[in-house]
mmCIF file of C-alpha atoms in Angstrom:
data_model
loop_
_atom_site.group_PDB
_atom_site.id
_atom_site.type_symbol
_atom_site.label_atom_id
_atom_site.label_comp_id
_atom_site.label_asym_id
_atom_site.label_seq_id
_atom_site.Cartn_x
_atom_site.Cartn_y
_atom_site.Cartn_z
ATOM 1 C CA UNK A 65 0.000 0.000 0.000
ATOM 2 C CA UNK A 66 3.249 2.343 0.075
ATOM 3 C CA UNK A 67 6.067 2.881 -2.662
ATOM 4 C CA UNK A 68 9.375 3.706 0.156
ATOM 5 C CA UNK A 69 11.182 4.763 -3.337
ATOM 6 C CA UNK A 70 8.855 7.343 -4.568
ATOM 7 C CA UNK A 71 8.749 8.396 -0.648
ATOM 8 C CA UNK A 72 11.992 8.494 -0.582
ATOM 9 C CA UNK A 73 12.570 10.732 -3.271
ATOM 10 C CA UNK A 74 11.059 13.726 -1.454
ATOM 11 C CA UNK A 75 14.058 13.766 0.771
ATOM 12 C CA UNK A 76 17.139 13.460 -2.012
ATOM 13 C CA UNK A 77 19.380 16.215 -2.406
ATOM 14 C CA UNK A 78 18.828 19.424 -4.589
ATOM 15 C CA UNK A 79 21.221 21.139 -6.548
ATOM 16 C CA UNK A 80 22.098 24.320 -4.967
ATOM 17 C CA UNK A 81 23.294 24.014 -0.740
ATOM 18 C CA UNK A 82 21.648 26.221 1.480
ATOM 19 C CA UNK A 83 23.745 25.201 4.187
ATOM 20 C CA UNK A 84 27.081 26.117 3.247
ATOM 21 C CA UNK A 85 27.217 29.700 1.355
ATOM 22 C CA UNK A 86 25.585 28.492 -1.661
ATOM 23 C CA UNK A 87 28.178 25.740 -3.089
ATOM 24 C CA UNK A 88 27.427 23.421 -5.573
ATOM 25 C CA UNK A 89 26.929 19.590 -4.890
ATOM 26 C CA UNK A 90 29.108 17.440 -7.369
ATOM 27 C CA UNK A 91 29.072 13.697 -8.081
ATOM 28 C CA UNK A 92 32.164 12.285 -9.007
ATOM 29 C CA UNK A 93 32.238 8.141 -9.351
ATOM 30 C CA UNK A 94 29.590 6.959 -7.045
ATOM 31 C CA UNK A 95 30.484 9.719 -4.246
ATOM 32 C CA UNK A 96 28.965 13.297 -3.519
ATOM 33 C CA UNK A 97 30.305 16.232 -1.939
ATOM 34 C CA UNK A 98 30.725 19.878 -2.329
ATOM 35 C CA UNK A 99 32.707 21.932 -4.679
ATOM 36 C CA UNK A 100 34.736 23.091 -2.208
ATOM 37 C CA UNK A 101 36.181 19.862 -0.816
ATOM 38 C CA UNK A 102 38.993 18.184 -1.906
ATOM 39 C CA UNK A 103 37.193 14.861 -3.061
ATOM 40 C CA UNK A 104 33.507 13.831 -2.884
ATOM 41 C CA UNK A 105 33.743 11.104 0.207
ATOM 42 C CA UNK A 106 29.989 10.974 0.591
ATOM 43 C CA UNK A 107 27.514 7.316 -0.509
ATOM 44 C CA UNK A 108 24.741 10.116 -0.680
ATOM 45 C CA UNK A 109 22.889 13.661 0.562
ATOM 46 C CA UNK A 110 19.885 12.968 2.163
ATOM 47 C CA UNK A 111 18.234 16.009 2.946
ATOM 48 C CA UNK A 112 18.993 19.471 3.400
ATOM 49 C CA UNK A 113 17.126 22.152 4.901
ATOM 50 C CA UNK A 114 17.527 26.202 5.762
ATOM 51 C CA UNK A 115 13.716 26.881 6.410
ATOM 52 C CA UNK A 116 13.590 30.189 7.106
ATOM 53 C CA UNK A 117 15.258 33.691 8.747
ATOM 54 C CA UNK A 118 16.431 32.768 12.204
ATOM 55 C CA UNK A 119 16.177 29.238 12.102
ATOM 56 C CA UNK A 120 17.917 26.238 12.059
ATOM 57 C CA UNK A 121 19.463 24.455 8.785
ATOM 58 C CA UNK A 122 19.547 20.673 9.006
ATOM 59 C CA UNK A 123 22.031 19.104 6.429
ATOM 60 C CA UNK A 124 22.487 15.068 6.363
ATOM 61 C CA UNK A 125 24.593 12.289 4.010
ATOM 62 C CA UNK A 126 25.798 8.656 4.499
ATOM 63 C CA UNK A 127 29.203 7.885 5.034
ATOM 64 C CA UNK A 128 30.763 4.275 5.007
ATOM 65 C CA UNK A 129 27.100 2.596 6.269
ATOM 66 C CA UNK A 130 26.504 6.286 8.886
ATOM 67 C CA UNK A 131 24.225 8.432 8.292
ATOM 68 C CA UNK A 132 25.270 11.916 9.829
ATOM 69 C CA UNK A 133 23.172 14.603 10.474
ATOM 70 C CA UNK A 134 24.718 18.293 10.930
ATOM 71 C CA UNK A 135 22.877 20.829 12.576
ATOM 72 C CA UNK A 136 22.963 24.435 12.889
ATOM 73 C CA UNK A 137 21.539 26.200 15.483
ATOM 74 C CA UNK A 138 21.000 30.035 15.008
ATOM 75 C CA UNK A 139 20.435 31.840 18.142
ATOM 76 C CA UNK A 140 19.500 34.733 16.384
ATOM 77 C CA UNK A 141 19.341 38.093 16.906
ATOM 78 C CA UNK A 142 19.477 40.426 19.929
ATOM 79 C CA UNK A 143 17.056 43.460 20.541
ATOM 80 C CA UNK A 144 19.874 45.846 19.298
ATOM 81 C CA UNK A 145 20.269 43.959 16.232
ATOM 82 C CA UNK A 146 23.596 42.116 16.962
ATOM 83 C CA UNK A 147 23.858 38.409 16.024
ATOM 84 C CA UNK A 148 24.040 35.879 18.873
ATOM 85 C CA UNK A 149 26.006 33.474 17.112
ATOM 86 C CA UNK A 150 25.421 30.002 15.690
ATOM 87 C CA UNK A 151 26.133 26.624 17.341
ATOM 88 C CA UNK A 152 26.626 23.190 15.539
ATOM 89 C CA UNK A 153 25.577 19.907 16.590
ATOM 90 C CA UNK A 154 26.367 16.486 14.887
ATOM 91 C CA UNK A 155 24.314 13.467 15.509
ATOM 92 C CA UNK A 156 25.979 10.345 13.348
ATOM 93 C CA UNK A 157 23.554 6.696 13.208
ATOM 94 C CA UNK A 158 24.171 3.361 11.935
ATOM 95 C CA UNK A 159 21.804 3.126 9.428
ATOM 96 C CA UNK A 160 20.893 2.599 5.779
ATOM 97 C CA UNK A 161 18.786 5.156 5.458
ATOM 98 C CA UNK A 162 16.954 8.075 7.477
ATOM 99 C CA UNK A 163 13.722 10.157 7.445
ATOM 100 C CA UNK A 164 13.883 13.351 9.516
ATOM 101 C CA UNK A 165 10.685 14.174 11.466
ATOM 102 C CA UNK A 166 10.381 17.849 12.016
ATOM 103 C CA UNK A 167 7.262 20.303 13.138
ATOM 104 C CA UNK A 168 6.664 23.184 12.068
ATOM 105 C CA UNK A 169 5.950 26.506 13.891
ATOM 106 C CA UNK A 170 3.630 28.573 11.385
ATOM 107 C CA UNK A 171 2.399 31.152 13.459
ATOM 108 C CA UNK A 172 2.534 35.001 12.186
ATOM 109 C CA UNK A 173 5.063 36.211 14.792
ATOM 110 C CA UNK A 174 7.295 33.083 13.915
ATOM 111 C CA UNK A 175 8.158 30.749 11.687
ATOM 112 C CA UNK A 176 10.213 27.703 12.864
ATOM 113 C CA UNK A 177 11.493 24.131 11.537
ATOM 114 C CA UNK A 178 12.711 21.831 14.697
ATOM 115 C CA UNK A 179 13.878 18.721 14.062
ATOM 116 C CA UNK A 180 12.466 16.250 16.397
ATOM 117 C CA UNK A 181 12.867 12.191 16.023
ATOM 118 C CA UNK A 182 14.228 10.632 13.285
ATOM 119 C CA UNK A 183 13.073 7.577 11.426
ATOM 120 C CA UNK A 184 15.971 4.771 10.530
ATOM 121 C CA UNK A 185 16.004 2.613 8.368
ATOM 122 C CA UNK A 186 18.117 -1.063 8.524
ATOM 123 C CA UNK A 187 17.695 -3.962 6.511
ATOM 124 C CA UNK A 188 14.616 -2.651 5.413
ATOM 125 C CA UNK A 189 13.141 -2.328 8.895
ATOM 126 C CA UNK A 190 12.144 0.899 10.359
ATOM 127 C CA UNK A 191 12.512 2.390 13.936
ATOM 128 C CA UNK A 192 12.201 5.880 15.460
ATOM 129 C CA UNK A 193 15.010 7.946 17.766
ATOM 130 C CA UNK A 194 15.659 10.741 19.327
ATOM 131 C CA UNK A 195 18.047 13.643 18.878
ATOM 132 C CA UNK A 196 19.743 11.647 21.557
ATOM 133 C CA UNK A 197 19.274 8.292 19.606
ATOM 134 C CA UNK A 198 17.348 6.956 22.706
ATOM 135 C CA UNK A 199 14.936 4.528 20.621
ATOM 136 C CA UNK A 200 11.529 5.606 20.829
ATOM 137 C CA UNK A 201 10.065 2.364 18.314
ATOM 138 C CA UNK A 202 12.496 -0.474 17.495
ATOM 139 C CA UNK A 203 13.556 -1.366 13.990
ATOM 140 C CA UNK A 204 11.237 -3.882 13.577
ATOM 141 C CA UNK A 205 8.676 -2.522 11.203
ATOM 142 C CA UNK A 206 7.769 -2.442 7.594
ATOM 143 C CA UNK A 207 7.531 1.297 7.257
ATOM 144 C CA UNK A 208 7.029 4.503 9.014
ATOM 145 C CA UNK A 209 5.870 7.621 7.547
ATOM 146 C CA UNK A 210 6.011 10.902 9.706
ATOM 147 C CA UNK A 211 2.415 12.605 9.062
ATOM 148 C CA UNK A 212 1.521 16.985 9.049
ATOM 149 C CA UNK A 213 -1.026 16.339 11.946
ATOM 150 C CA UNK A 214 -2.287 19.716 12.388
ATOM 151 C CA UNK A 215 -3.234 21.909 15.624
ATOM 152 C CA UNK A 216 -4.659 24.613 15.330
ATOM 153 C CA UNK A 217 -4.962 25.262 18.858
ATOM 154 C CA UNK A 218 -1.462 26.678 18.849
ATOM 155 C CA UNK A 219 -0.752 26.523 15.094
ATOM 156 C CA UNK A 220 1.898 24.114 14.997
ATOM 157 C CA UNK A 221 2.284 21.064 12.415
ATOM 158 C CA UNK A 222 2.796 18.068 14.966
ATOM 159 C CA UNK A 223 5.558 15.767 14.048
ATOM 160 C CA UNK A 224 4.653 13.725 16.999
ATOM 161 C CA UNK A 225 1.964 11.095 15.272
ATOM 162 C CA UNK A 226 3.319 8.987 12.383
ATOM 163 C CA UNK A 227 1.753 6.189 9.780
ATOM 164 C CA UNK A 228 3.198 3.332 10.975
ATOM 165 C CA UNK A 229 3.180 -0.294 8.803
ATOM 166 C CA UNK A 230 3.638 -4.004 9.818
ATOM 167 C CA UNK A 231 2.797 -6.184 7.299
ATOM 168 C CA UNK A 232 -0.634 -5.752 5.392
ATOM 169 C CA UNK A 233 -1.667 -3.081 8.261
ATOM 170 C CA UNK A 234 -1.188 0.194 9.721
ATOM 171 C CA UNK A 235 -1.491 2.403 13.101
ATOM 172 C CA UNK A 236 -1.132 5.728 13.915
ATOM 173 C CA UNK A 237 1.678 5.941 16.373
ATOM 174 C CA UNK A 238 2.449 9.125 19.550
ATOM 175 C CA UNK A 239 6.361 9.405 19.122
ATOM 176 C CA UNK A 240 5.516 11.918 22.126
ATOM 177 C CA UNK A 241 3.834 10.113 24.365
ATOM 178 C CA UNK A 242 5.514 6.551 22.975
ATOM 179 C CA UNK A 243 2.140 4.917 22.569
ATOM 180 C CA UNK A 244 0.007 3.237 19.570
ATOM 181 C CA UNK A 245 -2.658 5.911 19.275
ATOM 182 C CA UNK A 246 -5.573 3.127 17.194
ATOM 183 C CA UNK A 247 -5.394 -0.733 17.023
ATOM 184 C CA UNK A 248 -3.121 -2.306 14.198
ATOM 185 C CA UNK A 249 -6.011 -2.879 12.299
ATOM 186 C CA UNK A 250 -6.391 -0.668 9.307
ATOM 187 C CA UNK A 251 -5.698 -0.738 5.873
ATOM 188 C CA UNK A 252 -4.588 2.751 4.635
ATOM 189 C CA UNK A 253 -4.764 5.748 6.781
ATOM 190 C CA UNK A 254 -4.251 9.142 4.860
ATOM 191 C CA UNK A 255 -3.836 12.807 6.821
ATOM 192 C CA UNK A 256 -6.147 15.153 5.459
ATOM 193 C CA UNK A 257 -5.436 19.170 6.003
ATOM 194 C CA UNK A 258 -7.749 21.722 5.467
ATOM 195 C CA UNK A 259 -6.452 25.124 3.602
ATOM 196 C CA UNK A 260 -7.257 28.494 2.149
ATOM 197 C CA UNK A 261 -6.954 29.849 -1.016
ATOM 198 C CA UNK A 262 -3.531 30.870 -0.193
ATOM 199 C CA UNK A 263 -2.393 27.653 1.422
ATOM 200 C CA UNK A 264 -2.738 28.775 4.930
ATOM 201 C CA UNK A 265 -4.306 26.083 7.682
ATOM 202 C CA UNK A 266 -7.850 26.705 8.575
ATOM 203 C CA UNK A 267 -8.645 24.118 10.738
ATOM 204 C CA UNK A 268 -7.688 20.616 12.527
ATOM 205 C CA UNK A 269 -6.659 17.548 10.355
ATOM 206 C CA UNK A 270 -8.550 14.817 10.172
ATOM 207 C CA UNK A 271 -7.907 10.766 9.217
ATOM 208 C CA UNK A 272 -9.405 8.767 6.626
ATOM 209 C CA UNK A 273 -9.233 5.265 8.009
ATOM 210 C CA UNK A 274 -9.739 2.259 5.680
ATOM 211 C CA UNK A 275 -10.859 -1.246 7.623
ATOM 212 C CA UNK A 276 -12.359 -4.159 5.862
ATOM 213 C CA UNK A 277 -12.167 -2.708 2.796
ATOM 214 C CA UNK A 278 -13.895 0.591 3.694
ATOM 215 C CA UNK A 279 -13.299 4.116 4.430
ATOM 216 C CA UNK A 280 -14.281 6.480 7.448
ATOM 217 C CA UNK A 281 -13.268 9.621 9.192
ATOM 218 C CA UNK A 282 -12.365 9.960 12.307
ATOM 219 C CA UNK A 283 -11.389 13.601 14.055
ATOM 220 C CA UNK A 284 -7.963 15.123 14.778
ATOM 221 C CA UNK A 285 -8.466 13.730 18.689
ATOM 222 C CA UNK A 286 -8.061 10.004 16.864
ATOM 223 C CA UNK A 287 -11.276 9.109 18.619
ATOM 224 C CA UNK A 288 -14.285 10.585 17.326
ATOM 225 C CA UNK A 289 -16.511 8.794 14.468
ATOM 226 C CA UNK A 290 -17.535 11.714 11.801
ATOM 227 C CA UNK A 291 -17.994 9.058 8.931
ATOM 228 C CA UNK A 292 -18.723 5.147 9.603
ATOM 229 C CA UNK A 293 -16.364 2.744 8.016
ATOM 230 C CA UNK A 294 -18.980 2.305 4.612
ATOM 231 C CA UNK A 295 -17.586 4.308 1.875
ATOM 232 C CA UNK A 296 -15.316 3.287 -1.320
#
């Protein structure tokens, strides 16, 4: 019920850095790097993200089986207009492969990326840790797809509540409070936001839940019934 490649593909490098001064990514052989290093040492970029003024970039590639992620932490700016500085963190997993898991701060005063958890991937089994790689789900399952479950109670994208699949069926899963939010027991759950014309939230997600073939809706607390489980 889930293509991993075509998921994957979201996350795959772009051409331009925004993480370090504009310089070019370059491929030489089967490694990448940038322009400015010596030699290209890297098996691939995963992702790489500078969201927005005074925030955080995110940059991440695997190395020799590691998957590294490099973070930059902008402390911003101080009421007189000097810079605070920026710190650097590096978090470096064994892993084939890695989803990040961010949320999303989209109110009008602020807008914020923070990276949260981050999904692994080994042998084709998924798992979910922290920034502190304390694991939060074990790499046991067949997929895990981080989800834009809205709140618009303090307009914030939570990255807490992913899709997650073992074999033919799928839960919702609380990386937050480490719990399986409905039953293993459904077969295709989709995250459905509501927008403007101009792409701005309007109100709280909801899930369509397929079981037995059919579809329903349930509400953004995981619990109410808004549509029985009887449509195609």
């Amino acid at each position: 019920s889930f293509d991993t490649d075509s998921y994957n593909n979201e996350f795959l490098s772009k051409e331009e850095s925004l993480y370090r001064g504009f310089s070019r990514y370059v491929k030489k052989g089967d490694c990448w790097g940038l322009d400015s290093d010596e030699g290209p040492c890297w098996d691939r970029i995963i992702f790489d993200y500078n969201w927005a003024f005074n925030s955080d970039s995110y940059f991440a590639y695997r190395k020799n089986g590691i998957c590294n992620i490099i973070i930059k932490e902008d402390r911003g700016y101080h009421w007189s207009g000097i810079h605070m500085g920026v710190n650097e963190k590096n978090i470096s997993i064994e892993a084939d492969d890695i989803i990040p898991v961010f949320s999303w701060d989209g109110r009008p005063t602020s807008e914020y990326l923070c990276l949260n958890y981050i999904i692994i991937r080994r042998n084709w089994k998924y798992g979910i840790v922290d920034l502190e790689k304390n694991i939060i789900l074990p790499v046991e399952y067949d997929f895990i797809e981080p989800t834009d479950a809205y709140n618009s109670n303090d307009r914030t994208f939570s990255a807490d509540v992913a899709i997650v699949w073992k074999g033919e069926k799928c839960s919702l899963y609380s990386m937050q409070e480490r719990e399986f939010i409905v039953p293993f027991e459904f077969d295709d759950i989709v995250v459905n936001g509501y927008y403007d014309d101009c792409g701005n939230i309007m109100d709280d997600c909801t899930f369509s839940m397929k079981k037995n073939g059919k579809y329903g809706l349930i509400a953004s607390d995981y619990k109410t019934a808004i549509l029985p489980y009887e449509y195609d």
